[in-house]
Tab-separated table of C-alpha atoms in Angstrom:
chain	number	residue	atom	x	y	z
Q	1	MET	CA	0.000	0.000	0.000
Q	2	ASN	CA	2.838	2.430	0.853
Q	3	SER	CA	4.492	1.750	-2.492
Q	4	ILE	CA	1.248	2.646	-4.291
Q	5	LYS	CA	1.022	5.941	-2.364
Q	6	ARG	CA	4.644	6.717	-3.212
Q	7	TYR	CA	4.005	5.882	-6.863
Q	8	ILE	CA	0.938	8.159	-6.980
Q	9	ALA	CA	2.872	10.947	-5.204
Q	10	ALA	CA	5.721	10.600	-7.711
Q	11	LEU	CA	3.262	10.752	-10.623
Q	12	ALA	CA	1.615	13.849	-9.142
Q	13	ALA	CA	5.002	15.536	-8.716
Q	14	LEU	CA	5.979	14.626	-12.281
Q	15	ALA	CA	2.670	16.007	-13.575
Q	16	ALA	CA	3.196	19.263	-11.669
Q	17	VAL	CA	6.715	19.659	-13.060
Q	18	SER	CA	5.485	18.859	-16.577
Q	19	VAL	CA	2.764	21.502	-16.359
Q	20	ALA	CA	5.276	24.068	-15.087
Q	21	VAL	CA	7.759	23.258	-17.843
Q	22	LEU	CA	5.288	22.948	-20.696
Q	23	ALA	CA	3.016	25.877	-19.777
Q	24	PRO	CA	3.647	29.011	-21.821
Q	25	ALA	CA	5.998	31.196	-19.862
Q	26	SER	CA	5.012	34.782	-19.294
Q	27	SER	CA	7.854	37.205	-19.037
Q	28	ALA	CA	8.546	39.029	-15.807
Q	29	ALA	CA	7.557	42.247	-17.577
Q	30	ASP	CA	4.109	40.798	-18.316
Q	31	ARG	CA	3.519	40.299	-14.588
Q	32	GLN	CA	5.013	43.587	-13.426
Q	33	GLY	CA	3.394	46.935	-13.335
Q	34	ASN	CA	4.891	50.033	-14.869
Q	35	ILE	CA	7.106	52.356	-12.831
Q	36	VAL	CA	4.185	54.215	-11.232
Q	37	GLN	CA	2.291	51.003	-10.412
Q	38	THR	CA	5.417	49.361	-9.002
Q	39	ALA	CA	6.218	52.421	-6.890
Q	40	ALA	CA	2.625	52.587	-5.638
Q	41	ALA	CA	2.669	48.897	-4.708
Q	42	ALA	CA	5.851	49.420	-2.678
Q	43	GLY	CA	3.974	51.901	-0.486
Q	44	GLN	CA	6.928	54.164	0.305
Q	45	PHE	CA	6.756	56.539	-2.672
Q	46	LYS	CA	3.427	58.334	-2.154
Q	47	MET	CA	4.973	61.821	-2.321
Q	48	LEU	CA	6.996	60.989	-5.441
Q	49	ILE	CA	3.877	59.699	-7.198
Q	50	LYS	CA	1.859	62.742	-6.080
Q	51	LEU	CA	4.513	65.181	-7.304
Q	52	ALA	CA	4.892	63.314	-10.610
Q	53	GLY	CA	1.163	63.837	-11.124
Q	54	VAL	CA	1.392	67.543	-10.238
Q	55	ALA	CA	4.320	67.939	-12.664
Q	56	GLY	CA	2.485	66.129	-15.450
Q	57	LEU	CA	5.091	63.351	-15.525
Q	58	ALA	CA	3.001	60.387	-14.365
Q	59	GLY	CA	2.064	59.544	-17.966
Q	60	ALA	CA	5.720	59.397	-18.999
Q	61	LEU	CA	6.524	57.117	-16.061
Q	62	GLU	CA	3.631	54.868	-17.063
Q	63	GLY	CA	4.662	54.868	-20.738
Q	64	LYS	CA	6.731	52.505	-22.827
Q	65	GLY	CA	10.156	53.526	-21.533
Q	66	PRO	CA	12.537	52.085	-20.726
Q	67	LEU	CA	13.505	54.456	-17.940
Q	68	THR	CA	15.604	54.312	-14.800
Q	69	VAL	CA	14.233	56.158	-11.784
Q	70	PHE	CA	16.142	57.109	-8.648
Q	71	ALA	CA	13.128	57.131	-6.333
Q	72	PRO	CA	13.291	59.097	-3.088
Q	73	THR	CA	11.235	57.552	-0.303
Q	74	ASP	CA	8.510	59.420	1.534
Q	75	ALA	CA	10.972	59.697	4.438
Q	76	ALA	CA	13.445	61.440	2.115
Q	77	PHE	CA	10.808	63.997	1.107
Q	78	ALA	CA	9.856	64.451	4.777
Q	79	ARG	CA	13.433	65.552	5.520
Q	80	LEU	CA	13.119	68.446	3.060
Q	81	PRO	CA	11.958	71.741	4.538
Q	82	ARG	CA	8.175	72.052	4.143
Q	83	ALA	CA	8.661	75.363	2.374
Q	84	THR	CA	10.795	73.636	-0.275
Q	85	VAL	CA	8.135	71.009	-0.984
Q	86	ALA	CA	5.394	73.673	-1.049
Q	87	ALA	CA	7.430	75.824	-3.442
Q	88	LEU	CA	7.953	72.842	-5.752
Q	89	GLU	CA	4.247	72.025	-5.722
Q	90	HIS	CA	3.466	75.585	-6.851
Q	91	ASN	CA	6.207	75.903	-9.482
Q	92	ARG	CA	5.529	73.214	-12.070
Q	93	ALA	CA	8.621	74.020	-14.196
Q	94	GLU	CA	10.969	73.741	-11.223
Q	95	LEU	CA	9.193	70.606	-9.997
Q	96	ARG	CA	9.592	68.994	-13.436
Q	97	ALA	CA	13.308	69.884	-13.440
Q	98	VAL	CA	13.775	68.314	-9.996
Q	99	LEU	CA	11.852	65.147	-10.862
Q	100	LEU	CA	13.533	64.710	-14.256
Q	101	TYR	CA	16.861	64.945	-12.389
Q	102	HIS	CA	15.847	61.574	-10.900
Q	103	VAL	CA	15.224	59.876	-14.281
Q	104	LEU	CA	17.570	58.350	-16.855
Q	105	LYS	CA	16.761	57.185	-20.355
Q	106	GLY	CA	17.109	53.398	-20.621
Q	107	ARG	CA	17.040	50.534	-18.142
Q	108	ILE	CA	20.281	50.975	-16.153
Q	109	THR	CA	20.831	48.202	-13.617
Q	110	ALA	CA	22.987	48.582	-10.523
Q	111	ALA	CA	25.775	46.567	-12.184
Q	112	GLN	CA	25.727	48.905	-15.191
Q	113	LEU	CA	25.565	51.956	-12.941
Q	114	LEU	CA	28.689	50.877	-11.060
Q	115	LYS	CA	30.679	50.914	-14.312
Q	116	ARG	CA	29.962	54.614	-14.851
Q	117	HIS	CA	31.377	57.727	-13.241
Q	118	SER	CA	28.355	59.811	-14.134
Q	119	VAL	CA	24.948	59.455	-15.751
Q	120	LYS	CA	22.950	62.011	-17.727
Q	121	THR	CA	19.452	62.684	-16.429
Q	122	LEU	CA	16.390	63.644	-18.426
Q	123	ASN	CA	16.671	67.235	-17.220
Q	124	GLY	CA	19.985	67.435	-19.108
Q	125	GLN	CA	22.282	67.509	-16.088
Q	126	SER	CA	24.589	64.728	-14.954
Q	127	LEU	CA	24.761	62.852	-11.669
Q	128	THR	CA	28.068	61.632	-10.280
Q	129	VAL	CA	28.160	57.933	-9.380
Q	130	ARG	CA	30.461	56.932	-6.519
Q	131	VAL	CA	31.188	53.827	-4.498
Q	132	LYS	CA	32.915	54.290	-1.162
Q	133	HIS	CA	33.218	51.604	1.510
Q	134	GLY	CA	30.609	49.556	-0.333
Q	135	VAL	CA	28.066	52.389	-0.351
Q	136	VAL	CA	26.782	53.552	-3.742
Q	137	THR	CA	25.760	57.176	-4.142
Q	138	VAL	CA	24.323	59.119	-7.059
Q	139	GLY	CA	24.582	62.869	-6.853
Q	140	GLY	CA	25.729	62.463	-3.249
Q	141	VAL	CA	22.568	60.573	-2.244
Q	142	ARG	CA	22.784	56.966	-1.063
Q	143	VAL	CA	21.166	54.143	-3.049
Q	144	ILE	CA	19.468	51.990	-0.403
Q	145	LYS	CA	17.823	49.405	-2.672
Q	146	ALA	CA	18.566	48.695	-6.309
Q	147	ASN	CA	17.030	46.928	-9.281
Q	148	ILE	CA	13.322	47.019	-8.529
Q	149	ALA	CA	12.041	45.836	-11.884
Q	150	ALA	CA	9.077	47.425	-13.630
Q	151	SER	CA	7.603	46.612	-17.025
Q	152	ASN	CA	8.995	49.845	-18.455
Q	153	GLY	CA	12.234	50.246	-16.543
Q	154	VAL	CA	13.940	49.924	-13.209
Q	155	ILE	CA	13.734	51.732	-9.878
Q	156	HIS	CA	16.648	52.383	-7.524
Q	157	VAL	CA	15.530	53.584	-4.092
Q	158	ILE	CA	17.454	56.548	-2.686
Q	159	ASP	CA	17.433	58.057	0.795
Q	160	GLY	CA	17.425	61.699	-0.270
Q	161	VAL	CA	15.945	64.026	-2.840
Q	162	LEU	CA	18.278	65.063	-5.652
Q	163	ILE	CA	18.210	68.816	-6.222
Q	164	PRO	CA	19.730	70.078	-9.490
Q	165	ARG	CA	22.261	72.882	-9.286
């Protein structure tokens, strides 16, 4: 009786593996949301998403891409003076410049980023990339989590807000 149960269990396992192997594979991009959806699902980018909407950039971040976004957390925005955030919310051109300073054209992974000394942002300015004591910074702001995949790009979480000069 035990050998029959083992035989049935082995057949069931083989059937499960066969279904997994033979089923049409969907790509990771098919299952992932776009940059805005992925950021929203993470739950720590509410201010970034809000400001992207105010600046009229949400559509671009939901578009085809590919884009790389250095995404400041809500905690990073909270460390900015309230007057700075309020001024950005009321000056759409300046807000767009600040937010585009966080975006690169193309899907740039952490490994690719580490091979560069600087990267050009969509606002036309460059960010310096540095690695010191195992800590990666872009524009002087620390990358705290890298390579969050989205269907139209990649997100690297940063612990500060990048302000163009």
